Amino acid sequence: MPSHPLRVAVVCSSNQNRSMEAHSILSKRGFEVRSFGTGSHVKLPGPAPDKPNVYDFKTTYEQMYNDLVRKDKELYTQNGILHMLDRNKRIKSKPERFQLCKEKFDLVITCEERVYDQVLEDLNSREQETMQPVHVINVDIQDNHEEATLGAFLICELCQCIQHTDDMENEIDELLQEFEDKSNRPFLHTVCFY
Amino acid sequence: ILKQKLIINKDPSLLDNFLDEIIAFQTDKSIEVKKFVIGFIEEACKRDNELLVRLIANLNMLLKDESVNVVKKAILTLTQLYKVTLQWLVSSKTLSEMQEACWDLITQMKGEVLALLDSDNDGVRTHSIKFTESLIITLSPRTPDSDVPKRQEADISLDKVPKDHSYIHYGTLCEEGKSALEKLLKFMVHPAISSINLTTALGSLATIARQRPMFMSEVVQAYETLHANLPPTLAKSQVSSVRKNLKLHLVAVLKHPCSVEFQGQISTLLLDLGMPQTEITRNTPVPREPRKRPQPALMEDDEDKEEPAPLAAPKPAAVPAVQSALDLTAEFLHPLLTPENVANLVLISMVYLPDVMPASFQATYTPVESAGTDAQIKHLARMMATQMTAAGIGPGEHHKRAQERLYNSTAKDILIKRKVPAVILGQAISVVGGYSEKPSATEPPAAPKRLPEPILPSAPTKLMGASGRKKVFRLSDVVQPLSDTQNEKLTSSAVKRILHSEKAIAQSGMSHIRVKLLSRLVTQFEGMMKEDVLQFILEDIRSRSDLAFSLLYQEYNTYLSQLPSGLLDSYDQCLFTLLSGLQEKPEQRDGCTPVATSQPFLQHSVSHFLSFQSRVYLGMTTLKELIVKRPSRQFQYLHVLLDLSSNEKEKVRTTALAFLKRMYEKDQLRDYIEKFALNYLQLLVHPNPPSLLFGADKDTEVAAPWTEETVRQCLFLYLSLLPLNHRLVHELASVYTEAIADIKRSVLRAIEQPIRGMGMNSPELLLLVENCPKGAETLVTRCLHILTDKVPPSPELVERVRDLYHKRVPDVRFLIPVINGLEKNEVIQALPKLIKLNPIVVKEVFNRLLGTQHSKSYFYLIFA
């Protein structure tokens, strides 16, 4: 078992639903976790598919919440967005963008392939300094509340298994294979260096 | 605590003071602490280069730590410190001896880390790859077109190493850098490489290509090879991860201005990996016309190729100054890839396709977008060339021979090639329906191929006959069994090497692993090894006892794992050899006791052995230890010792008795010993001595008469216990009454010592006298005689005897021993009876009377 707790980052596109759901569960289980989005903006569903609510990463969850309440309280209560924002603001004040975070992690978990690509691109474009490895794993999760919850539990289980390996780097390959078989979905996995 | 020290570290003036304290933590048990120490070493050395000389050896130790996490951290640090050291050392023209030694050590460590590319641990390999990357970059000159990250701008590289340095040779470093690259490339084509290692290596190569464009051709070639030959061990999702990485790194390389020469190859690869042409163009540094456009008319002949003239343009430049074998072969193949040839190849190879589409193929399949273009044909040629080169054929490899072959087999080769690209790349050629001229193109998609490997057998001759599987690695194909003797020789010399590397291993702190290794090896394999090892242990048992214990432990373990049918034979034998070896060496005898006492299990035979050795005392001591320290088998060992107490050899016997006497004082052992003694005593009532006494089987009665010898055997233990526990004397009396005359005589002779030991004040003895069982009168008389032989009788004794005489057995002979303790009138009364006894007794009576202090008062009695 690694002697220090894993430093985990969970990343999705807007740092609202999937990464926050996982953030919430992981921190409840005692992980040292942070969550991020990789998109250029934070997007939340709007009244129609082509009219999303767009915020920048500086907007706090609180502000978004208030904004949506003002716009259409019933709609956003019904589709669960307000509930989600409410949870989010209890976890941290505002969404964070992965590309802007210089903290070093042991494990980065992404929630869709596009995000995975962006994370890799970002990590690879950083200048290498310490050569400290970081493992990036992609777990595909559809962007809705139910899938986010299921996905968060899967991520949590995965993190727990990784945390309990004697030698993470030596065993992670096999572990992921097992998880693939068990959960019946493919995981992209790679390693980058800080 | 440690965090505080980190803060201290921020103040350089304190560094010196705390250095030793912090370094002392490196032997700490906690991995975290060790890692911290490594981090500290790194920081300290960066701050004050002089410290390198002192600390590098510590790092070296940590590099060999047993915890992989520590090793990994140490590798990371070495990655940094290697550069620091080099920079520091080249900055001074001449080096002190210390500095030279430091450089030598760091060079050696570098070698060790490179060797870790073959480590068993995935993570260690990953770190080793990164070290190699940094090493290659450091040990090669930076050129103007190098893409240097800002942070590393100040880093050392080969161009900053003066060529006339006194100790560090420019040439050597340059060579080392190149050989490191070779190692890395070789590592990457290993068929069983893990996906993480592969990913790491891909990234490293991209970094190298960007920072050292001089290596770009090697890198691109490595990418090509890899693309055509993904390791078969990767799982489906791993294949997609690796392909994703390959794409990413190819783009990174492509963006570099020096990639111009290789744009053709890179963009073909990217297309194969499913990247749209527009994106490739976007990432291409020098603006050019889109070079490849999927052409509906798939494969044109050579004439057609000229049509996309601009495409061909980059190619000339692309040929590196030195043409590799691959390039040669590819060029050679290019014109041969006519649609007809390719179609034939595809048709022929269809036979070898599996019935079901393998998952890995499905995962990686992408339609060939540029099928039929010149670039694609070239790419095809290159891929075939890659395979052929790998198989050791093709013009580049052996110009002449290959050419000959190729002519014969051109058609076949081509067939293969065509198929290969489609299959391997996972891009079956998607053909827009109507092109009848391109059968080749249409067919491949229908019959997907398995994996790239099968195609490799581009050796024309083999292709024909054998299946296309040549590339599949089968251990049995390349390995021949060793002969038995060879085997034996190799194993035993291997074991010997391990044995004799004692010192070297001890220095590196790995001796416990060596010990474990040796004992496992020796117990699991038969043969001479065991003797060697045992011999080795015996040469110096003091320092090698851990090996001995480990060996015994393993033997015992083997036995346990085979229960219930397992035999202890080899364990026994091992222990036996050890112990007897030990006893032959006087100076090491004291090693014996710990060896034996720490064993979980001692067979009877072994314990007997212990005691029968010439070194009786030592054996017994061991046995005693065993009894005391192994409560679970206490009685077993005790029994052995008890048996020994009637041994015919006096020395053995007396030693055993001495020990038993001591043990008799222990409550938990007392009963057992006593019972044993009494059992033996009871034997005396048998008419003949039981065979037990002769060490034979207990069942057989031996009709030998009792002898003095055998009687004594039964008595030794009992008699030595007697002075310790006077109550036992009654048992003797009862046995005595039942025993035959011969035995009685022997008993009377034997009891002298112990009875005297008891003394006449013993209440039990007095009780015996008082109760004197019928038939035991002689025994009692004898006791009385013994007691009063040297000293006058005590009043109590006299009292008892008097009682006995008056109340129960009016035998005047009882009175003799105590006669000088009697009252005068009693003596006078008894005297007449005494005088009637035989003359010898009478004489004795008078002697006693006269020999006492009252002799004068009695004197006249004689006359009376």
mmCIF file of N, CA, C and O in Angstrom, chain B residues 220-292:
data_model
loop_
_atom_site.group_PDB
_atom_site.id
_atom_site.type_symbol
_atom_site.label_atom_id
_atom_site.label_comp_id
_atom_site.label_asym_id
_atom_site.label_seq_id
_atom_site.Cartn_x
_atom_site.Cartn_y
_atom_site.Cartn_z
ATOM 1 N N VAL B 220 11.449 8.556 -35.752
ATOM 2 C CA VAL B 220 10.340 8.320 -36.678
ATOM 3 C C VAL B 220 10.336 6.866 -37.118
ATOM 4 O O VAL B 220 9.291 6.204 -37.197
ATOM 5 N N GLN B 221 11.501 6.360 -37.335
ATOM 6 C CA GLN B 221 11.578 4.959 -37.748
ATOM 7 C C GLN B 221 11.036 4.043 -36.652
ATOM 8 O O GLN B 221 10.337 3.072 -36.920
ATOM 9 N N ALA B 222 11.383 4.382 -35.430
ATOM 10 C CA ALA B 222 10.884 3.566 -34.320
ATOM 11 C C ALA B 222 9.368 3.626 -34.259
ATOM 12 O O ALA B 222 8.694 2.616 -34.030
ATOM 13 N N TYR B 223 8.817 4.805 -34.492
ATOM 14 C CA TYR B 223 7.357 4.941 -34.492
ATOM 15 C C TYR B 223 6.747 4.075 -35.582
ATOM 16 O O TYR B 223 5.734 3.409 -35.386
ATOM 17 N N GLU B 224 7.366 4.123 -36.730
ATOM 18 C CA GLU B 224 6.840 3.323 -37.842
ATOM 19 C C GLU B 224 6.843 1.846 -37.491
ATOM 20 O O GLU B 224 5.862 1.132 -37.698
ATOM 21 N N THR B 225 7.962 1.429 -36.983
ATOM 22 C CA THR B 225 8.080 0.016 -36.642
ATOM 23 C C THR B 225 7.019 -0.363 -35.627
ATOM 24 O O THR B 225 6.341 -1.384 -35.752
ATOM 25 N N LEU B 226 6.875 0.476 -34.649
ATOM 26 C CA LEU B 226 5.916 0.166 -33.606
ATOM 27 C C LEU B 226 4.501 0.109 -34.173
ATOM 28 O O LEU B 226 3.721 -0.788 -33.879
ATOM 29 N N HIS B 227 4.222 1.056 -35.016
ATOM 30 C CA HIS B 227 2.879 1.123 -35.575
ATOM 31 C C HIS B 227 2.564 -0.153 -36.347
ATOM 32 O O HIS B 227 1.444 -0.679 -36.272
ATOM 33 N N ALA B 228 3.545 -0.631 -37.046
ATOM 34 C CA ALA B 228 3.316 -1.838 -37.836
ATOM 35 C C ALA B 228 3.316 -3.081 -36.958
ATOM 36 O O ALA B 228 2.827 -4.126 -37.350
ATOM 37 N N ASN B 229 3.862 -2.984 -35.798
ATOM 38 C CA ASN B 229 4.039 -4.169 -34.962
ATOM 39 C C ASN B 229 3.684 -3.895 -33.518
ATOM 40 O O ASN B 229 4.518 -3.985 -32.644
ATOM 41 N N LEU B 230 2.464 -3.582 -33.275
ATOM 42 C CA LEU B 230 2.095 -3.363 -31.877
ATOM 43 C C LEU B 230 2.290 -4.659 -31.108
ATOM 44 O O LEU B 230 1.991 -5.725 -31.623
ATOM 45 N N PRO B 231 2.776 -4.549 -29.901
ATOM 46 C CA PRO B 231 3.021 -5.773 -29.135
ATOM 47 C C PRO B 231 1.737 -6.590 -29.011
ATOM 48 O O PRO B 231 0.682 -6.033 -28.736
ATOM 49 N N PRO B 232 1.837 -7.873 -29.206
ATOM 50 C CA PRO B 232 0.646 -8.725 -29.171
ATOM 51 C C PRO B 232 0.065 -8.867 -27.778
ATOM 52 O O PRO B 232 -1.047 -9.344 -27.612
ATOM 53 N N THR B 233 0.819 -8.450 -26.780
ATOM 54 C CA THR B 233 0.339 -8.668 -25.414
ATOM 55 C C THR B 233 -0.653 -7.605 -24.949
ATOM 56 O O THR B 233 -1.219 -7.712 -23.892
ATOM 57 N N LEU B 234 -0.825 -6.574 -25.746
ATOM 58 C CA LEU B 234 -1.691 -5.487 -25.292
ATOM 59 C C LEU B 234 -3.164 -5.865 -25.416
ATOM 60 O O LEU B 234 -3.573 -6.505 -26.372
ATOM 61 N N ALA B 235 -3.926 -5.422 -24.462
ATOM 62 C CA ALA B 235 -5.367 -5.641 -24.525
ATOM 63 C C ALA B 235 -5.992 -4.572 -25.408
ATOM 64 O O ALA B 235 -5.344 -3.605 -25.789
ATOM 65 N N LYS B 236 -7.258 -4.775 -25.670
ATOM 66 C CA LYS B 236 -7.926 -3.913 -26.641
ATOM 67 C C LYS B 236 -7.852 -2.439 -26.252
ATOM 68 O O LYS B 236 -7.459 -1.580 -27.040
ATOM 69 N N SER B 237 -8.217 -2.156 -25.029
ATOM 70 C CA SER B 237 -8.240 -0.752 -24.643
ATOM 71 C C SER B 237 -6.831 -0.189 -24.560
ATOM 72 O O SER B 237 -6.609 0.996 -24.775
ATOM 73 N N GLN B 238 -5.893 -1.077 -24.262
ATOM 74 C CA GLN B 238 -4.506 -0.610 -24.226
ATOM 75 C C GLN B 238 -4.040 -0.237 -25.624
ATOM 76 O O GLN B 238 -3.311 0.737 -25.811
ATOM 77 N N VAL B 239 -4.483 -1.022 -26.599
ATOM 78 C CA VAL B 239 -4.126 -0.683 -27.967
ATOM 79 C C VAL B 239 -4.642 0.706 -28.296
ATOM 80 O O VAL B 239 -3.914 1.537 -28.844
ATOM 81 N N SER B 240 -5.871 0.985 -27.903
ATOM 82 C CA SER B 240 -6.375 2.314 -28.260
ATOM 83 C C SER B 240 -5.634 3.393 -27.494
ATOM 84 O O SER B 240 -5.370 4.464 -28.045
ATOM 85 N N SER B 241 -5.279 3.122 -26.239
ATOM 86 C CA SER B 241 -4.500 4.122 -25.496
ATOM 87 C C SER B 241 -3.172 4.387 -26.184
ATOM 88 O O SER B 241 -2.758 5.538 -26.341
ATOM 89 N N VAL B 242 -2.516 3.304 -26.577
ATOM 90 C CA VAL B 242 -1.206 3.470 -27.190
ATOM 91 C C VAL B 242 -1.328 4.220 -28.511
ATOM 92 O O VAL B 242 -0.535 5.115 -28.814
ATOM 93 N N ARG B 243 -2.339 3.879 -29.265
ATOM 94 C CA ARG B 243 -2.501 4.573 -30.550
ATOM 95 C C ARG B 243 -2.777 6.060 -30.340
ATOM 96 O O ARG B 243 -2.282 6.915 -31.080
ATOM 97 N N LYS B 244 -3.542 6.330 -29.338
ATOM 98 C CA LYS B 244 -3.821 7.728 -29.013
ATOM 99 C C LYS B 244 -2.521 8.462 -28.687
ATOM 100 O O LYS B 244 -2.284 9.569 -29.153
ATOM 101 N N ASN B 245 -1.719 7.817 -27.909
ATOM 102 C CA ASN B 245 -0.446 8.428 -27.539
ATOM 103 C C ASN B 245 0.458 8.617 -28.746
ATOM 104 O O ASN B 245 1.111 9.645 -28.889
ATOM 105 N N LEU B 246 0.476 7.584 -29.555
ATOM 106 C CA LEU B 246 1.312 7.659 -30.742
ATOM 107 C C LEU B 246 0.907 8.872 -31.575
ATOM 108 O O LEU B 246 1.751 9.640 -32.053
ATOM 109 N N LYS B 247 -0.396 9.038 -31.696
ATOM 110 C CA LYS B 247 -0.910 10.154 -32.474
ATOM 111 C C LYS B 247 -0.445 11.473 -31.867
ATOM 112 O O LYS B 247 0.105 12.337 -32.539
ATOM 113 N N LEU B 248 -0.643 11.565 -30.584
ATOM 114 C CA LEU B 248 -0.293 12.787 -29.875
ATOM 115 C C LEU B 248 1.182 13.133 -30.081
ATOM 116 O O LEU B 248 1.546 14.272 -30.390
ATOM 117 N N HIS B 249 2.024 12.127 -29.912
ATOM 118 C CA HIS B 249 3.455 12.397 -29.998
ATOM 119 C C HIS B 249 3.890 12.645 -31.434
ATOM 120 O O HIS B 249 4.786 13.447 -31.681
ATOM 121 N N LEU B 250 3.233 11.969 -32.348
ATOM 122 C CA LEU B 250 3.565 12.229 -33.750
ATOM 123 C C LEU B 250 3.255 13.680 -34.093
ATOM 124 O O LEU B 250 4.042 14.345 -34.762
ATOM 125 N N VAL B 251 2.131 14.152 -33.602
ATOM 126 C CA VAL B 251 1.791 15.546 -33.872
ATOM 127 C C VAL B 251 2.840 16.459 -33.257
ATOM 128 O O VAL B 251 3.290 17.424 -33.879
ATOM 129 N N ALA B 252 3.238 16.110 -32.059
ATOM 130 C CA ALA B 252 4.255 16.926 -31.399
ATOM 131 C C ALA B 252 5.527 16.968 -32.235
ATOM 132 O O ALA B 252 6.148 18.026 -32.391
ATOM 133 N N VAL B 253 5.908 15.828 -32.755
ATOM 134 C CA VAL B 253 7.119 15.790 -33.567
ATOM 135 C C VAL B 253 6.901 16.545 -34.866
ATOM 136 O O VAL B 253 7.767 17.283 -35.333
ATOM 137 N N LEU B 254 5.728 16.349 -35.399
ATOM 138 C CA LEU B 254 5.427 16.981 -36.681
ATOM 139 C C LEU B 254 5.508 18.499 -36.574
ATOM 140 O O LEU B 254 5.923 19.182 -37.502
ATOM 141 N N LYS B 255 5.121 19.020 -35.438
ATOM 142 C CA LYS B 255 5.126 20.470 -35.271
ATOM 143 C C LYS B 255 6.536 21.046 -35.265
ATOM 144 O O LYS B 255 6.713 22.240 -35.449
ATOM 145 N N HIS B 256 7.489 20.203 -35.002
ATOM 146 C CA HIS B 256 8.864 20.690 -34.940
ATOM 147 C C HIS B 256 9.344 21.031 -36.343
ATOM 148 O O HIS B 256 9.104 20.279 -37.286
ATOM 149 N N PRO B 257 10.033 22.155 -36.487
ATOM 150 C CA PRO B 257 10.456 22.576 -37.827
ATOM 151 C C PRO B 257 11.353 21.550 -38.527
ATOM 152 O O PRO B 257 11.388 21.490 -39.750
ATOM 153 N N CYS B 258 12.073 20.769 -37.773
ATOM 154 C CA CYS B 258 12.986 19.829 -38.407
ATOM 155 C C CYS B 258 12.281 18.594 -38.947
ATOM 156 O O CYS B 258 12.919 17.695 -39.468
ATOM 157 N N SER B 259 10.981 18.532 -38.773
ATOM 158 C CA SER B 259 10.297 17.322 -39.193
ATOM 159 C C SER B 259 10.076 17.296 -40.698
ATOM 160 O O SER B 259 9.568 16.319 -41.235
ATOM 161 N N VAL B 260 10.461 18.378 -41.364
ATOM 162 C CA VAL B 260 10.188 18.480 -42.795
ATOM 163 C C VAL B 260 10.567 17.207 -43.545
ATOM 164 O O VAL B 260 9.802 16.671 -44.332
ATOM 165 N N GLU B 261 11.747 16.739 -43.246
ATOM 166 C CA GLU B 261 12.215 15.549 -43.951
ATOM 167 C C GLU B 261 11.282 14.365 -43.753
ATOM 168 O O GLU B 261 11.248 13.461 -44.562
ATOM 169 N N PHE B 262 10.620 14.371 -42.652
ATOM 170 C CA PHE B 262 9.865 13.169 -42.315
ATOM 171 C C PHE B 262 8.358 13.356 -42.440
ATOM 172 O O PHE B 262 7.602 12.487 -42.058
ATOM 173 N N GLN B 263 7.979 14.529 -42.950
ATOM 174 C CA GLN B 263 6.551 14.791 -42.992
ATOM 175 C C GLN B 263 5.769 13.699 -43.686
ATOM 176 O O GLN B 263 4.674 13.332 -43.249
ATOM 177 N N GLY B 264 6.337 13.198 -44.753
ATOM 178 C CA GLY B 264 5.643 12.152 -45.507
ATOM 179 C C GLY B 264 5.311 10.977 -44.619
ATOM 180 O O GLY B 264 4.157 10.550 -44.497
ATOM 181 N N GLN B 265 6.336 10.492 -43.968
ATOM 182 C CA GLN B 265 6.133 9.308 -43.126
ATOM 183 C C GLN B 265 5.177 9.593 -41.976
ATOM 184 O O GLN B 265 4.286 8.807 -41.678
ATOM 185 N N ILE B 266 5.389 10.766 -41.379
ATOM 186 C CA ILE B 266 4.565 11.055 -40.205
ATOM 187 C C ILE B 266 3.105 11.207 -40.585
ATOM 188 O O ILE B 266 2.214 10.663 -39.932
ATOM 189 N N SER B 267 2.874 11.924 -41.660
ATOM 190 C CA SER B 267 1.458 12.152 -41.960
ATOM 191 C C SER B 267 0.786 10.860 -42.410
ATOM 192 O O SER B 267 -0.399 10.659 -42.139
ATOM 193 N N THR B 268 1.519 10.004 -43.074
ATOM 194 C CA THR B 268 0.903 8.723 -43.417
ATOM 195 C C THR B 268 0.521 7.971 -42.149
ATOM 196 O O THR B 268 -0.575 7.413 -42.036
ATOM 197 N N LEU B 269 1.434 7.978 -41.212
ATOM 198 C CA LEU B 269 1.133 7.303 -39.949
ATOM 199 C C LEU B 269 -0.097 7.911 -39.298
ATOM 200 O O LEU B 269 -0.981 7.210 -38.821
ATOM 201 N N LEU B 270 -0.141 9.228 -39.314
ATOM 202 C CA LEU B 270 -1.269 9.898 -38.674
ATOM 203 C C LEU B 270 -2.577 9.548 -39.369
ATOM 204 O O LEU B 270 -3.605 9.325 -38.732
ATOM 205 N N LEU B 271 -2.511 9.493 -40.676
ATOM 206 C CA LEU B 271 -3.718 9.123 -41.411
ATOM 207 C C LEU B 271 -4.162 7.731 -40.991
ATOM 208 O O LEU B 271 -5.342 7.468 -40.775
ATOM 209 N N ASP B 272 -3.187 6.869 -40.882
ATOM 210 C CA ASP B 272 -3.509 5.502 -40.477
ATOM 211 C C ASP B 272 -4.133 5.475 -39.092
ATOM 212 O O ASP B 272 -4.957 4.625 -38.775
ATOM 213 N N LEU B 273 -3.714 6.391 -38.290
ATOM 214 C CA LEU B 273 -4.227 6.422 -36.926
ATOM 215 C C LEU B 273 -5.576 7.123 -36.858
ATOM 216 O O LEU B 273 -6.116 7.322 -35.776
ATOM 217 N N GLY B 274 -6.060 7.539 -38.010
ATOM 218 C CA GLY B 274 -7.411 8.072 -38.041
ATOM 219 C C GLY B 274 -7.504 9.570 -37.863
ATOM 220 O O GLY B 274 -8.546 10.098 -37.516
ATOM 221 N N MET B 275 -6.396 10.253 -38.107
ATOM 222 C CA MET B 275 -6.493 11.701 -37.969
ATOM 223 C C MET B 275 -6.869 12.295 -39.320
ATOM 224 O O MET B 275 -6.297 11.941 -40.345
ATOM 225 N N PRO B 276 -7.819 13.200 -39.316
ATOM 226 C CA PRO B 276 -8.223 13.771 -40.605
ATOM 227 C C PRO B 276 -7.096 14.589 -41.229
ATOM 228 O O PRO B 276 -6.288 15.199 -40.522
ATOM 229 N N GLN B 277 -7.095 14.567 -42.535
ATOM 230 C CA GLN B 277 -6.036 15.251 -43.277
ATOM 231 C C GLN B 277 -5.935 16.724 -42.896
ATOM 232 O O GLN B 277 -4.846 17.265 -42.742
ATOM 233 N N THR B 278 -7.096 17.332 -42.698
ATOM 234 C CA THR B 278 -7.069 18.774 -42.424
ATOM 235 C C THR B 278 -6.300 19.072 -41.143
ATOM 236 O O THR B 278 -5.518 20.007 -41.071
ATOM 237 N N GLU B 279 -6.505 18.211 -40.190
ATOM 238 C CA GLU B 279 -5.829 18.437 -38.915
ATOM 239 C C GLU B 279 -4.328 18.240 -39.062
ATOM 240 O O GLU B 279 -3.526 18.964 -38.463
ATOM 241 N N ILE B 280 -3.966 17.251 -39.862
ATOM 242 C CA ILE B 280 -2.538 17.028 -40.094
ATOM 243 C C ILE B 280 -1.936 18.269 -40.711
ATOM 244 O O ILE B 280 -0.884 18.761 -40.286
ATOM 245 N N THR B 281 -2.627 18.770 -41.676
ATOM 246 C CA THR B 281 -2.107 19.951 -42.366
ATOM 247 C C THR B 281 -1.959 21.102 -41.389
ATOM 248 O O THR B 281 -0.979 21.838 -41.415
ATOM 249 N N ARG B 282 -2.941 21.187 -40.525
ATOM 250 C CA ARG B 282 -2.905 22.289 -39.569
ATOM 251 C C ARG B 282 -1.666 22.217 -38.681
ATOM 252 O O ARG B 282 -1.095 23.215 -38.286
ATOM 253 N N ASN B 283 -1.253 20.992 -38.386
ATOM 254 C CA ASN B 283 -0.125 20.832 -37.485
ATOM 255 C C ASN B 283 1.223 20.806 -38.187
ATOM 256 O O ASN B 283 2.255 20.679 -37.545
ATOM 257 N N THR B 284 1.173 20.854 -39.517
ATOM 258 C CA THR B 284 2.435 20.798 -40.240
ATOM 259 C C THR B 284 3.054 22.184 -40.232
ATOM 260 O O THR B 284 2.371 23.159 -40.558
ATOM 261 N N PRO B 285 4.281 22.293 -39.859
ATOM 262 C CA PRO B 285 4.867 23.613 -39.627
ATOM 263 C C PRO B 285 4.975 24.477 -40.875
ATOM 264 O O PRO B 285 4.464 25.580 -40.905
ATOM 265 N N VAL B 286 5.663 23.966 -41.921
ATOM 266 C CA VAL B 286 5.847 24.796 -43.102
ATOM 267 C C VAL B 286 4.607 24.667 -43.967
ATOM 268 O O VAL B 286 4.204 23.553 -44.281
ATOM 269 N N PRO B 287 4.028 25.758 -44.297
ATOM 270 C CA PRO B 287 2.821 25.664 -45.121
ATOM 271 C C PRO B 287 3.128 24.996 -46.456
ATOM 272 O O PRO B 287 4.055 25.363 -47.159
ATOM 273 N N ARG B 288 2.400 24.031 -46.759
ATOM 274 C CA ARG B 288 2.561 23.342 -48.040
ATOM 275 C C ARG B 288 1.191 23.026 -48.579
ATOM 276 O O ARG B 288 0.217 23.029 -47.837
ATOM 277 N N GLU B 289 1.179 22.679 -49.823
ATOM 278 C CA GLU B 289 -0.115 22.272 -50.352
ATOM 279 C C GLU B 289 -0.450 20.943 -49.688
ATOM 280 O O GLU B 289 0.445 20.172 -49.378
ATOM 281 N N PRO B 290 -1.682 20.726 -49.459
ATOM 282 C CA PRO B 290 -2.063 19.432 -48.893
ATOM 283 C C PRO B 290 -1.448 18.339 -49.756
ATOM 284 O O PRO B 290 -1.658 18.293 -50.965
ATOM 285 N N ARG B 291 -0.685 17.549 -49.137
ATOM 286 C CA ARG B 291 0.118 16.639 -49.937
ATOM 287 C C ARG B 291 -0.633 15.400 -50.345
ATOM 288 O O ARG B 291 -0.465 14.864 -51.398
ATOM 289 N N LYS B 292 -1.426 14.936 -49.455
ATOM 290 C CA LYS B 292 -2.083 13.693 -49.834
ATOM 291 C C LYS B 292 -3.563 13.896 -49.846
ATOM 292 O O LYS B 292 -4.139 14.372 -48.879
#
